[in-house]
mmCIF file of C-alpha atoms in Angstrom:
data_model
loop_
_atom_site.group_PDB
_atom_site.id
_atom_site.type_symbol
_atom_site.label_atom_id
_atom_site.label_comp_id
_atom_site.label_asym_id
_atom_site.label_seq_id
_atom_site.Cartn_x
_atom_site.Cartn_y
_atom_site.Cartn_z
ATOM 1 C CA UNK A 15 0.000 0.000 0.000
ATOM 2 C CA UNK A 16 1.117 3.521 -0.830
ATOM 3 C CA UNK A 17 -0.166 6.785 0.654
ATOM 4 C CA UNK A 18 -0.972 10.310 -0.482
ATOM 5 C CA UNK A 19 -2.383 13.458 1.102
ATOM 6 C CA UNK A 20 -6.040 14.209 0.370
ATOM 7 C CA UNK A 21 -6.650 17.756 1.618
ATOM 8 C CA UNK A 22 -4.444 17.041 4.633
ATOM 9 C CA UNK A 23 -5.720 13.507 5.339
ATOM 10 C CA UNK A 24 -3.345 10.591 4.730
ATOM 11 C CA UNK A 25 -5.039 8.066 2.461
ATOM 12 C CA UNK A 26 -3.673 4.590 1.713
ATOM 13 C CA UNK A 27 -4.179 2.965 -1.660
ATOM 14 C CA UNK A 28 -3.055 0.107 -3.863
ATOM 15 C CA UNK A 29 -2.154 0.455 -7.537
ATOM 16 C CA UNK A 30 -1.354 -2.676 -9.537
ATOM 17 C CA UNK A 31 -1.809 -4.183 -12.977
ATOM 18 C CA UNK A 32 -1.904 -2.653 -16.434
ATOM 19 C CA UNK A 33 -4.702 -1.640 -18.765
ATOM 20 C CA UNK A 34 -7.891 0.396 -18.418
ATOM 21 C CA UNK A 35 -8.074 1.719 -14.838
ATOM 22 C CA UNK A 36 -10.755 0.711 -12.366
ATOM 23 C CA UNK A 37 -11.084 2.301 -8.918
ATOM 24 C CA UNK A 38 -12.385 0.043 -6.119
ATOM 25 C CA UNK A 39 -14.102 1.556 -3.073
ATOM 26 C CA UNK A 40 -14.790 -0.777 -0.132
ATOM 27 C CA UNK A 41 -17.689 -0.901 2.286
ATOM 28 C CA UNK A 42 -18.126 0.326 5.856
ATOM 29 C CA UNK A 43 -15.769 -1.281 8.408
ATOM 30 C CA UNK A 44 -13.902 -3.062 5.627
ATOM 31 C CA UNK A 45 -10.661 -2.252 3.791
ATOM 32 C CA UNK A 46 -8.774 -3.107 0.601
ATOM 33 C CA UNK A 47 -7.379 -6.333 2.068
ATOM 34 C CA UNK A 48 -10.751 -7.685 3.221
ATOM 35 C CA UNK A 49 -13.082 -6.364 0.511
ATOM 36 C CA UNK A 50 -10.925 -6.835 -2.580
ATOM 37 C CA UNK A 51 -7.812 -8.933 -1.884
ATOM 38 C CA UNK A 52 -9.271 -11.728 0.270
ATOM 39 C CA UNK A 53 -12.167 -12.144 -2.187
ATOM 40 C CA UNK A 54 -9.770 -12.461 -5.167
ATOM 41 C CA UNK A 55 -11.143 -9.358 -6.862
ATOM 42 C CA UNK A 56 -7.654 -7.903 -7.310
ATOM 43 C CA UNK A 57 -6.430 -11.067 -9.022
ATOM 44 C CA UNK A 58 -9.602 -11.371 -11.116
ATOM 45 C CA UNK A 59 -9.360 -7.820 -12.446
ATOM 46 C CA UNK A 60 -5.602 -7.712 -13.061
ATOM 47 C CA UNK A 61 -5.753 -11.062 -14.880
ATOM 48 C CA UNK A 62 -8.538 -9.588 -17.026
ATOM 49 C CA UNK A 63 -6.140 -6.849 -18.148
ATOM 50 C CA UNK A 64 -7.185 -4.049 -15.823
ATOM 51 C CA UNK A 65 -5.156 -1.562 -13.809
ATOM 52 C CA UNK A 66 -6.633 -1.749 -10.323
ATOM 53 C CA UNK A 67 -6.578 1.193 -7.934
ATOM 54 C CA UNK A 68 -8.093 0.379 -4.536
ATOM 55 C CA UNK A 69 -8.543 2.957 -1.779
ATOM 56 C CA UNK A 70 -8.708 2.521 1.993
ATOM 57 C CA UNK A 71 -11.419 5.042 2.892
ATOM 58 C CA UNK A 72 -10.592 7.618 5.559
ATOM 59 C CA UNK A 73 -10.997 6.077 9.023
ATOM 60 C CA UNK A 74 -10.520 2.589 7.571
ATOM 61 C CA UNK A 75 -7.677 0.175 6.885
ATOM 62 C CA UNK A 76 -4.297 1.875 6.675
ATOM 63 C CA UNK A 77 -5.715 5.362 6.083
ATOM 64 C CA UNK A 78 -5.709 8.074 8.729
ATOM 65 C CA UNK A 79 -8.192 7.659 11.591
ATOM 66 C CA UNK A 80 -10.407 10.665 12.272
ATOM 67 C CA UNK A 81 -12.781 11.110 15.208
ATOM 68 C CA UNK A 82 -14.792 14.175 14.179
ATOM 69 C CA UNK A 83 -18.063 13.339 12.416
ATOM 70 C CA UNK A 84 -17.615 16.432 10.208
ATOM 71 C CA UNK A 85 -14.613 14.745 8.590
ATOM 72 C CA UNK A 86 -16.725 11.951 7.122
ATOM 73 C CA UNK A 87 -19.711 11.582 4.815
ATOM 74 C CA UNK A 88 -19.953 10.116 1.316
ATOM 75 C CA UNK A 89 -19.525 13.413 -0.615
ATOM 76 C CA UNK A 90 -16.257 14.114 1.261
ATOM 77 C CA UNK A 91 -15.036 10.544 0.773
ATOM 78 C CA UNK A 92 -15.877 10.815 -2.936
ATOM 79 C CA UNK A 93 -13.471 13.763 -3.079
ATOM 80 C CA UNK A 94 -10.751 11.497 -1.637
ATOM 81 C CA UNK A 95 -11.382 9.233 -4.633
ATOM 82 C CA UNK A 96 -11.223 12.153 -7.056
ATOM 83 C CA UNK A 97 -7.981 13.391 -5.498
ATOM 84 C CA UNK A 98 -6.510 9.886 -5.771
ATOM 85 C CA UNK A 99 -7.276 9.895 -9.501
ATOM 86 C CA UNK A 100 -5.653 13.336 -9.686
ATOM 87 C CA UNK A 101 -2.619 12.076 -7.749
ATOM 88 C CA UNK A 102 -2.202 9.182 -10.198
ATOM 89 C CA UNK A 103 -2.908 11.472 -13.179
ATOM 90 C CA UNK A 104 -5.853 9.336 -14.269
ATOM 91 C CA UNK A 105 -8.327 11.411 -16.238
ATOM 92 C CA UNK A 106 -11.121 8.834 -16.343
ATOM 93 C CA UNK A 107 -11.705 5.439 -14.733
ATOM 94 C CA UNK A 108 -14.288 2.769 -14.217
ATOM 95 C CA UNK A 109 -15.393 2.618 -10.567
ATOM 96 C CA UNK A 110 -16.812 -0.139 -8.402
ATOM 97 C CA UNK A 111 -18.021 0.374 -4.862
ATOM 98 C CA UNK A 112 -19.458 -2.109 -2.399
ATOM 99 C CA UNK A 113 -22.178 -0.999 0.063
ATOM 100 C CA UNK A 114 -20.975 2.341 1.503
ATOM 101 C CA UNK A 115 -18.448 2.309 -1.343
ATOM 102 C CA UNK A 116 -21.290 2.218 -3.877
ATOM 103 C CA UNK A 117 -22.770 5.332 -2.290
ATOM 104 C CA UNK A 118 -19.378 7.051 -2.466
ATOM 105 C CA UNK A 119 -19.090 6.091 -6.147
ATOM 106 C CA UNK A 120 -22.540 7.535 -6.839
ATOM 107 C CA UNK A 121 -21.487 10.878 -5.359
ATOM 108 C CA UNK A 122 -18.274 10.727 -7.399
ATOM 109 C CA UNK A 123 -20.254 10.133 -10.607
ATOM 110 C CA UNK A 124 -22.637 12.992 -9.769
ATOM 111 C CA UNK A 125 -19.969 15.523 -8.752
ATOM 112 C CA UNK A 126 -17.401 14.612 -11.414
ATOM 113 C CA UNK A 127 -19.205 12.934 -14.330
ATOM 114 C CA UNK A 128 -16.268 13.369 -16.710
ATOM 115 C CA UNK A 129 -14.029 11.296 -14.417
ATOM 116 C CA UNK A 130 -16.237 8.171 -14.333
ATOM 117 C CA UNK A 131 -16.303 5.986 -17.450
ATOM 118 C CA UNK A 132 -18.635 3.286 -16.058
ATOM 119 C CA UNK A 133 -19.849 2.433 -12.552
ATOM 120 C CA UNK A 134 -20.720 -0.715 -10.641
ATOM 121 C CA UNK A 135 -22.879 -0.159 -7.561
ATOM 122 C CA UNK A 136 -22.607 -3.407 -5.587
ATOM 123 C CA UNK A 137 -24.122 -4.368 -2.252
ATOM 124 C CA UNK A 138 -26.431 -1.340 -2.379
ATOM 125 C CA UNK A 139 -29.620 -1.273 -4.384
ATOM 126 C CA UNK A 140 -32.844 0.645 -3.806
ATOM 127 C CA UNK A 141 -31.762 1.582 -0.281
ATOM 128 C CA UNK A 142 -29.310 4.001 -1.880
ATOM 129 C CA UNK A 143 -32.236 6.364 -2.441
ATOM 130 C CA UNK A 144 -34.395 5.187 0.443
ATOM 131 C CA UNK A 145 -31.621 5.654 2.987
ATOM 132 C CA UNK A 146 -30.401 3.478 5.814
ATOM 133 C CA UNK A 147 -32.294 3.523 9.081
ATOM 134 C CA UNK A 148 -30.900 2.592 12.449
ATOM 135 C CA UNK A 149 -27.318 3.842 12.277
ATOM 136 C CA UNK A 150 -27.560 4.884 15.942
ATOM 137 C CA UNK A 151 -27.598 1.280 17.248
ATOM 138 C CA UNK A 152 -24.587 0.456 15.049
ATOM 139 C CA UNK A 153 -22.656 3.433 16.450
ATOM 140 C CA UNK A 154 -23.565 2.380 19.997
ATOM 141 C CA UNK A 155 -22.461 -1.177 19.212
ATOM 142 C CA UNK A 156 -19.095 0.077 17.996
ATOM 143 C CA UNK A 157 -18.665 2.172 21.138
ATOM 144 C CA UNK A 158 -19.677 -0.595 23.560
ATOM 145 C CA UNK A 159 -17.008 -1.926 25.912
ATOM 146 C CA UNK A 160 -17.587 -5.443 24.606
ATOM 147 C CA UNK A 161 -19.549 -7.163 21.854
ATOM 148 C CA UNK A 162 -21.226 -9.084 24.672
ATOM 149 C CA UNK A 163 -22.990 -5.818 25.597
ATOM 150 C CA UNK A 164 -24.623 -5.569 22.139
ATOM 151 C CA UNK A 165 -28.134 -7.034 21.931
ATOM 152 C CA UNK A 166 -29.316 -5.679 18.553
ATOM 153 C CA UNK A 167 -28.542 -8.483 16.057
ATOM 154 C CA UNK A 168 -27.783 -6.203 13.073
ATOM 155 C CA UNK A 169 -25.600 -3.908 15.170
ATOM 156 C CA UNK A 170 -23.857 -6.938 16.643
ATOM 157 C CA UNK A 171 -23.055 -8.172 13.116
ATOM 158 C CA UNK A 172 -21.388 -4.837 12.290
ATOM 159 C CA UNK A 173 -19.415 -4.894 15.572
ATOM 160 C CA UNK A 174 -18.238 -8.453 14.898
ATOM 161 C CA UNK A 175 -17.178 -7.523 11.359
ATOM 162 C CA UNK A 176 -15.317 -4.423 12.605
ATOM 163 C CA UNK A 177 -13.447 -6.596 15.101
ATOM 164 C CA UNK A 178 -12.668 -9.132 12.371
ATOM 165 C CA UNK A 179 -11.122 -6.392 10.201
ATOM 166 C CA UNK A 180 -9.217 -5.052 13.251
ATOM 167 C CA UNK A 181 -10.732 -1.633 12.672
ATOM 168 C CA UNK A 182 -10.530 1.452 14.869
ATOM 169 C CA UNK A 183 -13.975 1.257 16.471
ATOM 170 C CA UNK A 184 -14.096 4.912 17.540
ATOM 171 C CA UNK A 185 -13.229 6.101 14.036
ATOM 172 C CA UNK A 186 -15.958 3.879 12.577
ATOM 173 C CA UNK A 187 -18.482 5.218 15.090
ATOM 174 C CA UNK A 188 -17.638 8.775 14.000
ATOM 175 C CA UNK A 189 -17.975 7.718 10.359
ATOM 176 C CA UNK A 190 -21.413 6.184 10.769
ATOM 177 C CA UNK A 191 -22.630 9.086 12.920
ATOM 178 C CA UNK A 192 -21.638 11.589 10.217
ATOM 179 C CA UNK A 193 -24.207 13.540 8.239
ATOM 180 C CA UNK A 194 -25.780 11.258 5.658
ATOM 181 C CA UNK A 195 -26.226 13.377 2.538
ATOM 182 C CA UNK A 196 -29.321 12.132 0.734
ATOM 183 C CA UNK A 197 -29.332 10.811 -2.819
ATOM 184 C CA UNK A 198 -32.766 11.415 -4.291
ATOM 185 C CA UNK A 199 -34.428 9.626 -7.195
ATOM 186 C CA UNK A 200 -33.860 12.786 -9.219
ATOM 187 C CA UNK A 201 -30.142 12.765 -8.333
ATOM 188 C CA UNK A 202 -29.628 9.142 -9.299
ATOM 189 C CA UNK A 203 -31.436 9.699 -12.604
ATOM 190 C CA UNK A 204 -28.755 12.273 -13.526
ATOM 191 C CA UNK A 205 -25.991 9.648 -13.653
ATOM 192 C CA UNK A 206 -25.139 9.412 -17.335
ATOM 193 C CA UNK A 207 -22.387 6.784 -17.490
ATOM 194 C CA UNK A 208 -23.105 3.046 -17.963
ATOM 195 C CA UNK A 209 -24.144 1.510 -14.617
ATOM 196 C CA UNK A 210 -24.417 -2.042 -13.303
ATOM 197 C CA UNK A 211 -26.243 -2.567 -9.996
ATOM 198 C CA UNK A 212 -25.281 -5.884 -8.372
ATOM 199 C CA UNK A 213 -26.877 -6.912 -5.068
ATOM 200 C CA UNK A 214 -27.437 -10.251 -3.351
ATOM 201 C CA UNK A 215 -30.932 -11.667 -3.749
ATOM 202 C CA UNK A 216 -31.073 -12.108 0.053
ATOM 203 C CA UNK A 217 -29.540 -8.717 0.903
ATOM 204 C CA UNK A 218 -31.978 -6.866 3.163
ATOM 205 C CA UNK A 219 -29.389 -4.163 3.934
ATOM 206 C CA UNK A 220 -28.779 -3.146 0.311
ATOM 207 C CA UNK A 221 -32.278 -3.513 -1.092
ATOM 208 C CA UNK A 222 -33.317 -4.406 -4.632
ATOM 209 C CA UNK A 223 -30.818 -4.132 -7.505
ATOM 210 C CA UNK A 224 -33.662 -4.109 -10.026
ATOM 211 C CA UNK A 225 -35.519 -1.239 -8.355
ATOM 212 C CA UNK A 226 -32.432 0.986 -8.217
ATOM 213 C CA UNK A 227 -31.471 0.182 -11.824
ATOM 214 C CA UNK A 228 -34.940 1.301 -12.956
ATOM 215 C CA UNK A 229 -34.145 4.804 -11.709
ATOM 216 C CA UNK A 230 -30.886 5.169 -13.691
ATOM 217 C CA UNK A 231 -31.193 5.626 -17.461
ATOM 218 C CA UNK A 232 -29.840 2.545 -19.251
ATOM 219 C CA UNK A 233 -28.653 0.834 -16.063
ATOM 220 C CA UNK A 234 -28.424 -2.950 -15.778
ATOM 221 C CA UNK A 235 -29.256 -5.053 -12.727
ATOM 222 C CA UNK A 236 -27.668 -8.305 -11.575
ATOM 223 C CA UNK A 237 -29.081 -10.221 -8.624
ATOM 224 C CA UNK A 238 -26.380 -12.267 -6.909
ATOM 225 C CA UNK A 239 -28.329 -15.478 -6.363
ATOM 226 C CA UNK A 240 -28.665 -16.821 -2.833
ATOM 227 C CA UNK A 241 -26.312 -14.273 -1.291
ATOM 228 C CA UNK A 242 -26.838 -11.838 1.570
ATOM 229 C CA UNK A 243 -24.959 -8.597 2.238
ATOM 230 C CA UNK A 244 -21.894 -10.218 3.776
ATOM 231 C CA UNK A 245 -21.549 -13.168 1.393
ATOM 232 C CA UNK A 246 -22.160 -11.543 -1.989
ATOM 233 C CA UNK A 247 -18.853 -9.716 -2.394
ATOM 234 C CA UNK A 248 -16.741 -12.709 -3.422
ATOM 235 C CA UNK A 249 -19.397 -14.474 -5.497
ATOM 236 C CA UNK A 250 -18.158 -15.980 -8.788
ATOM 237 C CA UNK A 251 -21.337 -15.019 -10.664
ATOM 238 C CA UNK A 252 -20.960 -11.408 -9.538
ATOM 239 C CA UNK A 253 -17.359 -11.367 -10.792
ATOM 240 C CA UNK A 254 -18.424 -12.789 -14.166
ATOM 241 C CA UNK A 255 -21.220 -10.209 -14.511
ATOM 242 C CA UNK A 256 -18.799 -7.361 -13.751
ATOM 243 C CA UNK A 257 -16.173 -8.547 -16.254
ATOM 244 C CA UNK A 258 -18.841 -8.878 -18.955
ATOM 245 C CA UNK A 259 -20.218 -5.422 -18.140
ATOM 246 C CA UNK A 260 -16.752 -3.864 -18.306
ATOM 247 C CA UNK A 261 -16.014 -5.594 -21.628
ATOM 248 C CA UNK A 262 -19.272 -4.337 -23.130
ATOM 249 C CA UNK A 263 -18.439 -0.797 -22.082
ATOM 250 C CA UNK A 264 -14.741 -0.582 -22.961
#
């Protein structure tokens, strides 16, 4: 992993492979190693002839940990992605985000449409425009002295995952407590690049891939069969669908 300064915040990233660039943006409480390396996405994409740039979002992985909620939020994290492309002198790239990463990629495509060639929104479907309820219990779960003190099953899942990824729990709590800028149906309809929405068929956190794709002109939907939010990311069918989508839109 290398690092660069994004408006004073140290951001870690990986850059490997050769070919058309694709920027990968991981989900909440995850990191490059867990979201993209352990699931063989890095190998899959580089073997397919892609240059892969993968970012550790602020507060995550090897990037700087921040504890002020004002230093988070998807629009701000999208600017980290844009500055990384600037740092690497990449004018335009494909982007793929998982869960929170998909939301970040949507803001990147809206704020800087000339920088995004094609986008894959994975692990986040219709709930991108409906919004996520119940972030308070997740923040409380992250701040609890022990996972044994967490009763809410969804919040407990997030706490367990954050411990698995050896994350900074206080930084994650600040991240999830940050202002959640809305993405409206009208906003999402303004995305003009090719889009693939890929969500597990059993993913109650992300919501329907089909319903989100209907809101984006020309977007495609892929339901990752039999997978929930946590198990969809490494799915072989999802990888195949992404490679085919990228090939069609080269």
